Coordinates of C-alpha atoms and ligand atoms in Angstrom, one line a residue:
X1233 CA 29.6 87.4 37.8
X1234 CA 30.7 84.1 38.4
X1235 CA 33.0 84.3 41.4
X1236 CA 33.5 86.7 44.3
X1237 CA 37.5 85.8 44.4
X1238 CA 39.7 84.2 42.2
X1239 CA 42.9 82.0 43.5
X1240 CA 46.0 83.5 42.2
X1241 CA 46.8 82.3 39.0
X1242 CA 43.2 81.5 37.9
X1243 CA 42.8 84.3 35.7
X1244 CA 39.3 85.8 35.8
X1245 CA 37.6 85.8 32.3
X1246 CA 38.8 89.1 30.7
X1247 CA 37.2 92.2 32.0
X1248 CA 35.5 90.5 34.5
X1249 CA 36.5 92.1 38.1
X1250 CA 35.9 90.0 41.0
X1251 CA 34.7 91.9 44.2
X1252 CA 37.7 90.6 46.1
X1253 CA 41.3 90.1 45.5
X1254 CA 44.6 88.5 47.0
X1255 CA 47.4 91.1 48.1
X1256 CA 50.4 91.6 50.3
X1257 CA 49.6 94.3 52.8
X1258 CA 51.2 96.4 55.2
X1259 CA 49.7 97.6 58.5
X1260 CA 50.5 99.9 60.6
X1261 CA 50.6 97.5 64.1
X1262 CA 53.2 95.3 62.1
X1263 CA 55.6 98.0 60.7
X1264 CA 59.1 96.5 60.7
X1265 CA 61.0 94.2 59.0
X1266 CA 59.7 93.2 55.5
X1267 CA 59.6 89.6 56.5
X1268 CA 57.0 90.7 59.4
X1269 CA 55.5 93.9 57.9
X1270 CA 54.3 92.1 54.7
X1271 CA 51.2 89.8 55.3
X1272 CA 48.7 88.0 52.7
X1273 CA 45.4 89.2 52.7
X1274 CA 42.2 89.2 50.9
X1275 CA 40.7 92.8 50.4
X1276 CA 38.1 94.6 48.2
X1277 CA 39.2 95.0 44.5
X1278 CA 39.5 99.0 44.1
X1279 CA 37.1 101.0 41.9
X1280 CA 38.3 103.2 39.4
X1281 CA 37.7 106.8 38.4
X1282 CA 37.1 108.0 34.8
X1283 CA 40.7 108.6 34.3
X1284 CA 42.0 105.3 35.9
X1285 CA 42.6 101.7 34.7
X1286 CA 42.4 98.2 36.5
X1287 CA 45.0 96.0 35.7
X1288 CA 45.6 92.4 36.4
X1289 CA 49.0 92.3 37.6
X1290 CA 51.2 89.5 36.2
X1291 CA 54.3 90.4 37.7
X1292 CA 55.6 93.3 39.8
X1293 CA 59.1 95.0 40.0
X1294 CA 60.9 95.0 43.8
X1295 CA 61.9 98.7 44.6
X1296 CA 63.7 100.0 47.8
X1297 CA 60.5 102.3 48.3
X1298 CA 58.5 99.6 49.8
X1299 CA 61.3 98.6 52.3
X1300 CA 60.7 102.1 53.9
X1301 CA 57.0 101.3 53.3
X1302 CA 57.4 98.2 55.3
X1303 CA 59.3 100.1 58.1
X1304 CA 56.9 102.7 58.6
X1305 CA 60.0 104.9 58.4
X1306 CA 61.0 107.8 57.7
X1307 CA 57.0 108.4 56.4
X1308 CA 54.4 106.3 57.7
X1309 CA 52.6 106.1 54.1
X1310 CA 49.6 104.8 55.7
X1311 CA 49.1 107.8 58.2
X1312 CA 50.0 110.0 55.7
X1313 CA 47.2 109.1 53.3
X1314 CA 44.8 108.7 56.3
X1315 CA 45.6 112.4 57.0
X1316 CA 44.8 113.5 53.5
X1317 CA 41.6 111.8 53.7
X1318 CA 41.9 108.3 52.2
X1319 CA 40.3 105.8 54.4
X1320 CA 42.0 102.7 53.9
X1321 CA 44.3 101.4 56.9
X1322 CA 46.6 99.4 54.8
X1323 CA 48.9 99.9 52.3
X1324 CA 49.4 97.6 49.0
X1325 CA 53.0 98.7 47.6
X1326 CA 54.7 98.1 44.2
X1327 CA 55.9 100.7 41.9
X1328 CA 56.8 98.5 38.9
X1329 CA 54.4 95.9 36.9
X1330 CA 53.4 93.9 33.8
X1331 CA 50.0 93.0 33.5
X1332 CA 46.7 92.8 31.6
X1333 CA 44.0 95.6 31.3
X1334 CA 40.8 94.4 33.0
X1335 CA 38.7 97.6 33.1
X1336 CA 39.1 101.3 31.8
X1337 CA 37.6 104.3 32.9
X1338 CA 35.4 106.1 30.5
X1339 CA 37.8 109.0 29.7
X1340 CA 40.8 106.5 29.1
X1341 CA 41.7 106.5 25.6
X1342 CA 45.4 104.8 25.3
X1343 CA 44.6 101.4 26.4
X1344 CA 41.6 98.7 26.1
X1345 CA 40.4 95.6 28.0
X1346 CA 42.8 92.8 27.2
X1347 CA 46.1 94.9 26.2
X1348 CA 49.2 93.8 27.7
X1349 CA 51.0 96.6 29.6
X1350 CA 53.8 97.6 31.8
X1351 CA 53.1 100.6 34.0
X1352 CA 55.3 103.6 34.9
X1353 CA 55.1 104.7 38.4
X1354 CA 54.4 108.4 38.0
X1355 CA 50.8 109.7 39.0
X1356 CA 49.5 113.4 39.2
X1357 CA 46.1 115.0 39.2
X1358 CA 44.5 115.8 35.8
X1359 CA 42.7 118.6 37.6
X1360 CA 46.1 120.5 38.6
X1361 CA 46.1 123.9 37.3
X1362 CA 49.9 123.4 36.3
X1363 CA 49.1 120.3 34.4
X1364 CA 45.8 121.6 32.9
X1365 CA 48.0 124.6 31.5
X1366 CA 50.4 121.8 29.8
X1367 CA 53.1 122.1 32.6
X1368 CA 55.5 119.2 33.2
X1369 CA 53.4 117.0 35.6
X1370 CA 56.9 116.2 37.3
X1371 CA 56.7 119.7 38.7
X1372 CA 53.2 119.3 39.6
X1373 CA 52.4 119.4 43.5
X1374 CA 50.0 116.6 43.1
X1375 CA 52.8 114.2 42.0
X1376 CA 53.1 111.0 43.6
X1377 CA 54.9 107.7 43.2
X1378 CA 52.4 105.1 42.6
X1379 CA 52.7 102.1 44.9
X1380 CA 54.6 104.0 47.4
X1381 CA 52.8 107.4 48.0
X1382 CA 49.7 106.0 46.5
X1383 CA 47.8 102.8 47.8
X1384 CA 46.9 99.9 45.5
X1385 CA 50.3 99.3 44.0
X1386 CA 51.4 96.1 42.0
X1387 CA 51.8 93.8 44.8
X1388 CA 48.1 92.4 44.4
X1389 CA 46.0 90.7 42.1
X1390 CA 44.7 94.0 40.6
X1391 CA 46.5 97.4 40.7
X1392 CA 44.8 100.8 40.2
X1393 CA 46.6 103.1 37.9
X1394 CA 46.0 106.3 35.8
X1395 CA 45.4 105.6 32.2
X1396 CA 49.0 107.4 31.1
X1397 CA 50.6 104.9 33.3
X1398 CA 50.0 102.0 31.0
X1399 CA 52.7 101.2 28.2
X1400 CA 52.9 98.5 25.6
X1401 CA 54.6 95.6 27.2
X1402 CA 57.5 94.4 25.0
X1403 CA 56.4 91.2 23.4
X1404 CA 59.9 89.7 23.7
X1405 CA 60.1 90.0 27.5
X1406 CA 58.7 87.5 30.0
X1407 CA 56.1 89.1 32.7
X1408 CA 58.8 89.3 35.2
X1409 CA 61.4 90.8 33.0
X1410 CA 59.1 93.5 31.8
X1411 CA 58.2 94.3 35.4
X1412 CA 61.7 94.8 36.1
X1413 CA 62.8 98.0 34.2
X1414 CA 60.7 101.0 34.0
X1415 CA 61.4 102.8 37.2
X1416 CA 65.0 102.8 36.5
X1417 CA 64.7 103.0 33.0
X1418 CA 62.5 106.1 32.9
X1419 CA 64.7 108.0 35.7
X1420 CA 67.5 107.5 33.5
X1421 CA 66.0 108.6 30.3
X1422 CA 64.8 111.8 31.9
X1423 CA 68.2 112.4 33.3
X1424 CA 70.0 111.8 29.9
X1425 CA 67.1 113.3 27.5
X1426 CA 65.1 115.8 29.5
X1427 CA 67.4 118.7 29.8
X1428 CA 67.3 120.7 26.4
X1429 CA 70.5 121.8 24.8
X1430 CA 72.4 119.3 27.4
X1431 CA 70.2 116.5 26.5
X1432 CA 72.4 113.4 25.2
X1433 CA 72.9 113.1 21.5
X1434 CA 75.1 110.9 19.0
X1435 CA 78.8 111.4 19.4
X1436 CA 78.5 112.6 23.0
X1437 CA 80.4 111.3 26.0
X1438 CA 78.8 110.2 29.2
X1439 CA 80.2 109.3 32.5
X1440 CA 78.1 107.0 34.2
X1441 CA 78.5 106.4 37.8
X1442 CA 77.2 103.0 39.2
X1443 CA 77.4 101.6 35.6
X1444 CA 76.6 98.1 37.1
X1445 CA 73.6 99.4 39.4
X1446 CA 69.9 99.9 38.7
X1447 CA 70.1 103.2 37.0
X1448 CA 73.5 103.0 35.7
X1449 CA 72.7 99.8 33.5
X1450 CA 70.1 101.5 32.3
X1451 CA 72.1 104.8 31.3
X1452 CA 74.5 102.9 29.5
X1453 CA 71.9 101.4 27.1
X1454 CA 70.0 104.6 26.9
X1455 CA 73.4 106.1 25.8
X1456 CA 74.2 103.4 23.4
X1457 CA 71.0 103.8 21.8
X1458 CA 71.5 107.2 21.0
X1459 CA 75.0 106.6 19.6
X1460 CA 76.9 108.2 22.6
X1461 CA 80.1 106.8 24.1
X1462 CA 79.7 105.9 27.8
X1463 CA 82.3 105.2 30.4
X1464 CA 81.1 103.4 33.4
X1465 CA 82.3 103.9 37.0
X1466 CA 82.3 100.9 39.2
X1467 CA 83.7 99.7 42.4
X1468 CA 85.6 96.4 41.1
X1469 CA 86.8 94.9 37.9
X1470 CA 84.2 92.0 38.2
X1471 CA 81.8 94.6 36.7
X1472 CA 83.6 95.6 33.6
X1473 CA 82.5 93.0 31.5
X1474 CA 79.0 93.4 32.4
X1475 CA 79.1 97.3 31.8
X1476 CA 81.0 96.5 28.3
X1477 CA 78.2 94.0 27.3
X1478 CA 75.6 96.8 28.2
X1479 CA 77.5 99.1 25.5
X1480 CA 80.0 101.1 27.8
X1481 CA 83.1 102.0 25.9
X1482 CA 85.3 101.4 29.0
X1483 CA 84.9 101.2 32.9
X1484 CA 87.1 103.0 35.9
X1485 CA 87.2 101.3 39.1
X1486 CA 86.6 104.2 41.6
X1487 CA 88.8 102.1 44.1
X1488 CA 92.0 103.0 42.0
X1489 CA 91.4 106.8 43.3
X1490 CA 91.3 108.3 46.6
X1491 CA 90.4 111.9 46.5
X1492 CA 86.5 111.4 46.7
X1493 CA 84.5 113.2 49.4
X1494 CA 84.0 116.8 50.1
X1495 CA 86.2 119.3 48.7
X1496 CA 89.1 120.5 50.9
X1497 CA 88.9 124.3 52.0
X1498 CA 89.9 126.3 49.1
X1499 CA 92.1 128.3 51.5
X1500 CA 94.1 124.8 52.0
X1501 CA 96.6 125.1 49.2
X1502 CA 98.1 121.7 50.2
X1503 CA 94.8 119.9 50.5
X1504 CA 93.5 121.6 47.6
X1505 CA 96.6 120.5 45.5
X1506 CA 96.4 117.1 46.6
X1507 CA 92.7 116.8 45.4
X1508 CA 93.5 118.5 42.4
X1509 CA 96.1 116.1 41.6
X1510 CA 93.9 112.9 42.5
X1511 CA 91.0 114.4 40.4
X1512 CA 93.2 115.4 37.5
X1513 CA 94.6 111.6 37.4
X1514 CA 90.9 110.6 37.4
X1515 CA 90.3 112.8 34.4
X1516 CA 93.5 111.3 32.5
X1517 CA 91.8 107.9 33.2
X1518 CA 88.7 109.1 31.4
X1519 CA 90.9 110.2 28.4
X1520 CA 92.7 106.8 28.4
X1521 CA 89.6 104.9 28.5
X1522 CA 88.2 106.8 25.5
X1523 CA 91.3 106.8 23.8
X1524 CA 91.1 110.6 23.1
X1525 CA 91.4 113.7 25.2
X1526 CA 87.9 114.5 25.5
X1527 CA 85.9 115.4 28.5
X1528 CA 82.4 114.1 29.2
X1529 CA 79.8 116.4 28.3
X1530 CA 77.2 114.6 30.4
X1531 CA 77.9 113.1 33.8
X1532 CA 75.1 110.9 35.4
X1533 CA 75.2 111.4 39.1
X1534 CA 73.6 109.9 41.9
X1535 CA 76.4 109.0 44.6
X1536 CA 76.2 112.8 45.5
X1537 CA 78.3 114.0 48.3
X1538 CA 81.4 111.9 47.5
X1539 CA 81.6 112.2 44.0
X1540 CA 80.1 115.8 43.0
X1541 CA 83.3 117.7 43.4
X1542 CA 84.9 115.4 40.7
X1543 CA 81.9 115.0 38.5
X1544 CA 81.7 119.0 38.2
X1545 CA 85.7 119.0 37.7
X1546 CA 85.8 116.7 34.8
X1547 CA 82.5 117.7 33.3
X1548 CA 83.3 119.4 29.8
X1549 CA 82.8 123.2 29.5
X1550 CA 79.2 123.9 28.9
X1551 CA 78.4 120.5 29.8
X1552 CA 76.1 119.1 32.4
X1553 CA 76.1 117.0 35.6
X1554 CA 72.5 115.5 36.2
X1555 CA 71.8 114.2 39.6
X1556 CA 68.8 112.3 40.9
X1557 CA 70.0 111.0 44.4
X1558 CA 72.7 111.5 47.0
X1559 CA 73.3 107.9 47.9
X1560 CA 76.7 108.8 50.0
X1561 CA 75.3 112.2 51.5
X1562 CA 73.3 115.1 50.6
X1563 CA 75.6 117.9 51.4
X1564 CA 77.8 118.0 48.0
X1565 CA 80.3 120.8 47.8
X1566 CA 80.8 122.6 44.4
X1567 CA 83.9 124.7 43.3
X1568 CA 81.9 127.3 42.2
X1569 CA 84.7 128.9 39.9
X1570 CA 84.3 125.7 37.7
X1571 CA 80.7 126.0 37.7
X1572 CA 80.8 129.7 36.4
X1573 CA 84.0 130.0 34.6
X1574 CA 83.5 126.9 32.5
X1575 CA 79.6 127.5 32.4
X1576 CA 78.6 123.9 33.7
X1577 CA 75.2 122.8 34.7
X1578 CA 74.2 120.9 37.9
X1579 CA 70.9 119.8 36.9
X1580 CA 68.6 118.1 39.4
X1581 CA 66.4 115.5 38.2
X1582 CA 63.5 113.1 39.5
X1583 CA 61.7 110.1 37.9
X1584 CA 60.1 111.1 34.4
X1585 CA 56.9 112.3 32.8
X1586 CA 54.7 110.4 30.7
X1587 CA 55.9 111.6 27.4
X1588 CA 59.6 110.5 28.6
X1589 CA 58.4 107.2 30.0
X1590 CA 56.8 106.3 26.4
X1591 CA 59.7 107.5 24.6
X1592 CA 62.0 105.2 27.1
X1593 CA 59.7 102.1 26.1
X1594 CA 59.7 102.7 22.7
X1595 CA 63.6 101.6 23.0
X1596 CA 62.5 99.0 25.1
X1597 CA 60.1 97.7 22.5
X1598 CA 62.7 97.6 20.0
X1599 CA 64.8 95.4 21.9
X1600 CA 67.3 97.9 22.8
X1601 CA 66.9 98.1 26.6
X1602 CA 68.1 94.7 28.4
X1603 CA 65.8 94.9 31.7
X1604 CA 68.8 93.5 33.6
X1605 CA 66.6 91.4 36.1
X1606 CA 68.8 89.3 38.2
X1607 CA 66.6 87.4 40.2
X1608 CA 62.7 86.6 40.1
X1609 CA 60.7 85.5 43.0
X1610 CA 57.4 83.7 43.7
X1611 CA 54.4 85.4 45.0
X1612 CA 55.2 83.5 48.4
X1613 CA 58.6 85.1 48.2
X1614 CA 57.8 88.7 48.1
X1615 CA 58.6 89.7 51.9
X1616 CA 61.9 87.9 51.4
X1617 CA 62.9 89.7 48.3
X1618 CA 62.3 92.9 50.4
X1619 CA 64.1 91.6 53.3
X1620 CA 67.2 90.9 51.2
X1621 CA 67.3 94.5 50.1
X1622 CA 66.9 95.5 53.6
X1623 CA 69.8 93.7 54.5
X1624 CA 71.6 94.9 51.5
X1625 CA 72.1 91.2 50.4
X1626 CA 70.2 91.5 46.9
X1627 CA 71.8 90.6 43.8
X1628 CA 72.9 93.0 41.2
X1629 CA 70.4 94.4 38.7
X1630 CA 66.5 94.4 38.9
X1631 CA 64.3 92.0 40.8
X1632 CA 60.9 91.4 40.4
X1633 CA 58.3 88.9 41.7
X1634 CA 55.5 86.8 40.3
X1635 CA 52.0 87.8 41.0
X1636 CA 49.2 86.1 38.7
X1637 CA 52.0 84.6 36.3
X1638 CA 52.1 80.9 37.3
X1639 CA 55.8 80.2 36.3
X1640 CA 58.9 82.1 35.5
X1641 CA 59.5 82.6 31.9
X1642 CA 55.8 83.0 30.6
X1643 CA 54.5 86.1 28.7
X1644 CA 57.1 86.4 26.0
X1645 CA 55.3 85.9 22.6
X1646 CA 57.5 87.8 20.0
X1647 CA 61.0 88.7 19.0
X1648 CA 62.5 92.3 19.3
X1649 CA 63.6 94.0 15.9
X1650 CA 66.9 94.4 17.3
X1651 CA 68.6 91.8 19.3
X1652 CA 71.3 92.8 22.0
X1653 CA 73.4 90.4 23.9
X1654 CA 72.1 89.7 27.2
X1655 CA 74.7 90.5 29.8
X1656 CA 75.8 88.3 32.6
X1657 CA 75.4 89.9 35.8
X1658 CA 78.5 90.0 38.0
X1659 CA 78.6 87.7 41.0
X1660 CA 79.8 90.1 43.8
X1661 CA 77.3 92.2 46.0
X1662 CA 77.5 95.7 44.9
X1663 CA 75.1 97.2 47.7
X1664 CA 77.9 98.1 50.2
X1665 CA 76.1 101.7 51.2
X1666 CA 73.0 101.8 53.2
X1667 CA 70.0 103.1 51.0
X1668 CA 69.2 106.6 51.6
X1669 CA 65.9 107.8 52.8
X1670 CA 63.4 107.9 49.9
X1671 CA 63.1 111.0 48.1
X1672 CA 59.3 111.3 48.8
X1673 CA 60.2 112.2 52.4
X1674 CA 58.2 115.7 52.6
X1675 CA 60.9 118.3 52.0
X1676 CA 59.9 121.3 53.7
X1677 CA 58.9 124.5 51.8
X1678 CA 57.2 128.0 52.4
X1679 CA 54.0 126.3 52.4
X1680 CA 54.7 123.7 55.3
X1681 CA 51.4 122.7 56.7
X1682 CA 52.2 122.1 60.3
X1683 CA 54.2 124.4 62.7
X1684 CA 57.7 123.2 63.2
X1685 CA 58.1 122.6 67.0
X1686 CA 61.8 123.0 68.7
X1687 CA 62.6 122.1 72.1
X1688 CA 64.8 124.7 73.6
X1689 CA 66.1 125.5 77.1
X1690 CA 66.3 129.2 76.5
X1691 CA 70.0 129.3 77.2
X1692 CA 71.5 132.5 75.7
X1693 CA 75.1 133.3 74.6
X1694 CA 75.5 135.4 77.5
X1695 CA 75.2 132.4 80.1
X1696 CA 78.0 130.8 78.5
X1697 CA 80.4 133.2 76.9
X1698 CA 83.8 134.2 78.2
X1699 CA 84.0 137.8 78.9
X1700 CA 87.2 139.9 77.6
X1701 CA 88.6 140.1 74.4
X1702 CA 92.0 139.4 73.2
X1703 CA 92.8 141.2 70.1
X1704 CA 95.1 142.0 67.5
X1705 CA 95.2 144.6 64.8
X1706 CA 94.6 144.0 60.9
X1707 CA 98.4 144.9 60.4
X1708 CA 99.9 142.4 63.2
X1709 CA 101.9 140.1 61.4
X1710 CA 101.0 136.4 62.0
X1711 CA 104.2 135.8 63.9
X1712 CA 102.7 138.2 66.5
X1713 CA 99.2 136.8 66.2
X1714 CA 100.6 133.2 66.8
X1715 CA 102.5 134.4 69.9
X1716 CA 99.4 135.8 71.4
X1717 CA 97.4 132.5 70.7
X1718 CA 100.3 130.4 72.2
X1719 CA 100.7 132.7 75.4
X1720 CA 97.1 133.0 76.1
X1721 CA 96.3 129.6 75.4
X1722 CA 93.4 130.6 72.9
X1723 CA 92.3 129.4 69.6
X1724 CA 91.4 132.5 68.2
X1725 CA 92.2 136.5 68.2
X1726 CA 89.7 138.8 67.3
X1727 CA 90.9 141.5 64.8
X1728 CA 89.9 145.0 66.1
X1729 CA 90.3 148.2 63.7
X1730 CA 91.3 151.5 65.1
X1731 CA 87.7 152.3 65.9
X1732 CA 87.7 149.3 68.4
X1733 CA 85.3 147.5 66.0
X1734 CA 85.8 143.7 65.5
X1735 CA 86.4 143.4 61.7
X1736 CA 87.3 139.7 61.7
X1737 CA 88.7 136.7 63.5
X1738 CA 92.1 135.0 63.1
X1739 CA 91.4 131.2 64.3
X1740 CA 93.8 128.5 64.5
X1741 CA 92.2 127.1 61.4
X1742 CA 92.9 130.3 59.5
X1743 CA 96.6 130.2 60.9
X1744 CA 97.3 126.5 59.8
X1745 CA 95.6 127.3 56.4
X1746 CA 98.1 130.4 55.7
X1747 CA 101.2 127.9 56.4
X1748 CA 99.9 125.5 54.0
X1749 CA 102.2 125.6 51.1
X1750 CA 104.5 128.6 52.3
X1751 CA 107.6 128.4 54.0
X1752 CA 107.5 129.5 57.9
X1753 CA 109.1 132.7 57.0
X1754 CA 106.5 133.5 54.3
X1755 CA 103.6 132.6 56.5
X1756 CA 105.2 134.6 59.5
X1757 CA 105.2 137.7 57.5
X1758 CA 101.7 137.6 56.4
X1759 CA 99.4 140.3 57.8
X1760 CA 96.1 139.1 60.2
X1761 CA 93.9 141.1 57.5
X1762 CA 95.1 138.9 54.9
X1763 CA 94.0 135.5 56.5
X1764 CA 91.3 136.5 58.9
X1765 CA 87.7 135.3 58.5
X1766 CA 86.0 138.9 58.0
X1767 CA 83.6 140.5 60.2
X1768 CA 80.6 138.2 60.1
X1769 CA 81.5 136.0 62.9
X1770 CA 79.7 137.7 65.6
X1771 CA 76.6 137.2 67.6
X1772 CA 74.7 139.5 70.2
X1773 CA 75.2 138.4 74.0
X1774 CA 71.2 137.9 73.8
X1775 CA 71.2 135.4 71.1
X1776 CA 69.8 132.0 72.0
X1777 CA 72.7 129.8 72.1
X1778 CA 71.0 127.3 69.7
X1779 CA 71.0 130.0 67.0
X1780 CA 74.7 130.7 67.8
X1781 CA 75.3 126.9 67.4
X1782 CA 73.5 127.2 64.1
X1783 CA 75.7 130.2 63.0
X1784 CA 79.0 128.3 63.9
X1785 CA 78.3 125.0 62.5
X1786 CA 76.7 126.7 59.4
X1787 CA 79.8 128.5 58.7
X1788 CA 82.1 125.8 59.8
X1789 CA 83.4 128.0 62.7
X1790 CA 84.3 127.1 66.1
X1791 CA 83.7 130.2 67.8
X1792 CA 81.9 133.6 67.7
X1793 CA 82.8 136.9 68.9
X1794 CA 80.2 138.1 71.4
X1795 CA 78.8 141.8 71.1
X1796 CA 76.8 144.0 73.5
X1797 CA 75.5 147.3 71.9
X1798 CA 77.4 146.4 68.9
X1799 CA 80.7 146.4 70.8
X1800 CA 82.9 143.2 71.2
X1801 CA 82.7 142.0 74.8
X1802 CA 83.8 138.2 74.8
X1803 CA 83.8 135.0 73.1
X1804 CA 81.6 131.8 72.7
X1805 CA 83.1 128.6 71.5
X1806 CA 82.1 125.2 70.8
X1807 CA 84.1 124.3 73.7
X1808 CA 82.0 126.1 75.8
X1809 CA 79.1 124.5 74.4
X1810 CA 80.4 121.0 75.2
X1811 CA 81.2 122.0 78.8
X1812 CA 77.5 122.6 79.0
X1813 CA 76.6 119.2 77.9
X1814 CA 78.9 117.8 80.6
X1815 CA 77.0 120.0 83.1
X1816 CA 73.6 118.9 82.2
Ligands
NAP2687 P1 72.0 100.6 43.0 O1 71.3 99.6 42.1 O2 72.2 100.2 44.5 O3 73.3 101.2 42.4 C1 73.9 102.2 42.8 C2 75.4 102.1 42.3 O4 75.9 103.4 43.1 C3 76.2 100.8 43.1 O5 75.8 100.0 42.4 C4 77.3 101.4 43.6 O6 78.2 100.9 42.5 C5 77.4 103.0 43.1 N1 77.9 103.6 44.3 C6 77.3 103.4 45.8 N2 78.0 104.3 46.6 C7 78.9 104.8 45.7 C8 79.9 106.0 46.0 N3 80.0 106.3 47.3 N4 80.4 106.6 44.9 C9 80.3 106.0 43.9 N5 79.5 105.1 43.6 C10 78.8 104.7 44.5 O7 70.7 101.7 42.8 P2 70.1 102.5 41.8 O8 68.9 101.8 41.4 O9 71.1 102.6 40.6 O10 69.8 103.7 42.4 C11 70.9 104.7 42.8 C12 70.5 105.9 43.7 O11 69.4 106.6 42.8 C13 69.5 105.3 44.9 O12 70.0 106.4 45.8 C14 68.1 105.4 44.7 O13 67.4 105.8 45.6 C15 68.1 106.7 43.5 N6 66.8 106.7 42.6 C16 66.2 108.0 42.5 C17 65.4 107.9 41.5 C18 64.7 109.2 41.4 O14 63.5 109.3 40.5 N7 64.9 110.5 41.9 C19 64.7 106.8 40.7 C20 65.4 105.6 40.9 C21 66.4 105.5 41.9 P3 79.8 100.4 42.6 O15 79.7 100.0 43.9 O16 79.9 99.4 41.4 O17 80.6 101.7 42.0

């Protein structure tokens, strides 16, 4: 071996792996803003296992996951790996790349030294029983995102990947362009192609959220490649041209509508009617853009909480809403009537397996996927690229950074079989919402390793409850119930049957919902039994206050009837809990 360490850009002879390499490292003692957390260091070049490949990185793609890695939040990726037995006290990030194969493990058959490759970011253990039995590796408990959950990602001279991660690099793309598309395009590919009978096909109509974003721009192109029609959702008309050049039939400005967000209560006639009006006019806009009265049989979702109700409504009977993120929030509301009566599918999707990544890459190799690279950075600027993302000041499209490539624009050596128009990226900044936590934040499951500790002062419901019950009968009319509420200055009345059992609660919310869409006389003459929230809203006086709070908030209620020996004896309300906070 001639040299222990090569300067960046000074490529070692093909197949010669130097002992040391240059890399951008994150260490726990400098977790924080990307410009501080990322530091240049020289480390040992990693060794590879039999199923692994060492690639000289020419360019790396930038993704938000390494902003989280830099912050050390919500997951300390270094600590998590140390706990799992890996010794390195640093993190080398990077989950997208292009490069040249320098070494292969003995079991690797798909690439050889010298191959020019791009890499997908899915890793899993080939020894996992599920994978060995032919199961989709995306369901394997060993699945990890390379360069975020694993070390030795692409922000270094050499990266360590599993053989299957390597795919042929499109010859018509530069190093930086080819490093930019794999993560988003493969995710979009599985969303559109991975779900059996609901997968996209020629003649389908797809509604694509965030059409000018990373995933959406890929989804439009993937839909076009299969002969489907797509309608792109965006937040401004400045993005229409971009989405149309990528292949969308038309675009809709989401700011022309205001019915987004969680569904109104299904008992709220007026709120629901307004929502229905909004979502119907949104549906009509889709028809207008399509030029025919067709509903999208595929909805490409990632905003989540604010858009899922509409996505499910406008989706064709038997169609699918496929979702890979909850950028606007995770508690999406669904009117189940549309889901079951019209037999729609709400499908979760996450990244892609190796087969799907390669299917996507075949389309990229033909020239049918523009990488939508907005900006490439030099090696020195890697922390700045992440800082721009952290500050939501990064440009549209996908960004990449040169690693061993010495100049921008190098690496393209051929022409694609199909030539598509390279779209001009819109100028405005789309990144108006904070990025959600990375989905690799461990989700609790049955096999949760660590005990969950909860601090609780042991306050019981009986310590705060109001004794005494103000009640009505199931047959009392609302006029009577309302009078009780007003006279006694209370927010809810317990409905008791003739056995003195609490069968429900009529709250102020129930009362005002009953008033919605009815005349005062109609509302007044309704019976308590018709509008009450039935029986479940009770808790025992011995229940922990914290459990009672979970009951109330989970059921969107403000109070519970308190029972002793199954008999109602009082009420505990949110106001009581707020009072306790003042007293603490
Ligand atoms: P991106 O480039 O930031 O684009 C997202 C687009 O969503 C934005 O351009 C914005 O477009 C739109 N948007 C934002 N808030 C919205 C709202 N409230 N309602 C409707 N549209 C909204 O991000 P991306 O790369 O496409 O990724 C999107 C999400 O998917 C992120 O949360 C990301 O973490 C996640 N993701 C998941 C996977 C996975 O494997 N599960 C993989 C990649 C990405 P307009 O403002 O123009 O509407």
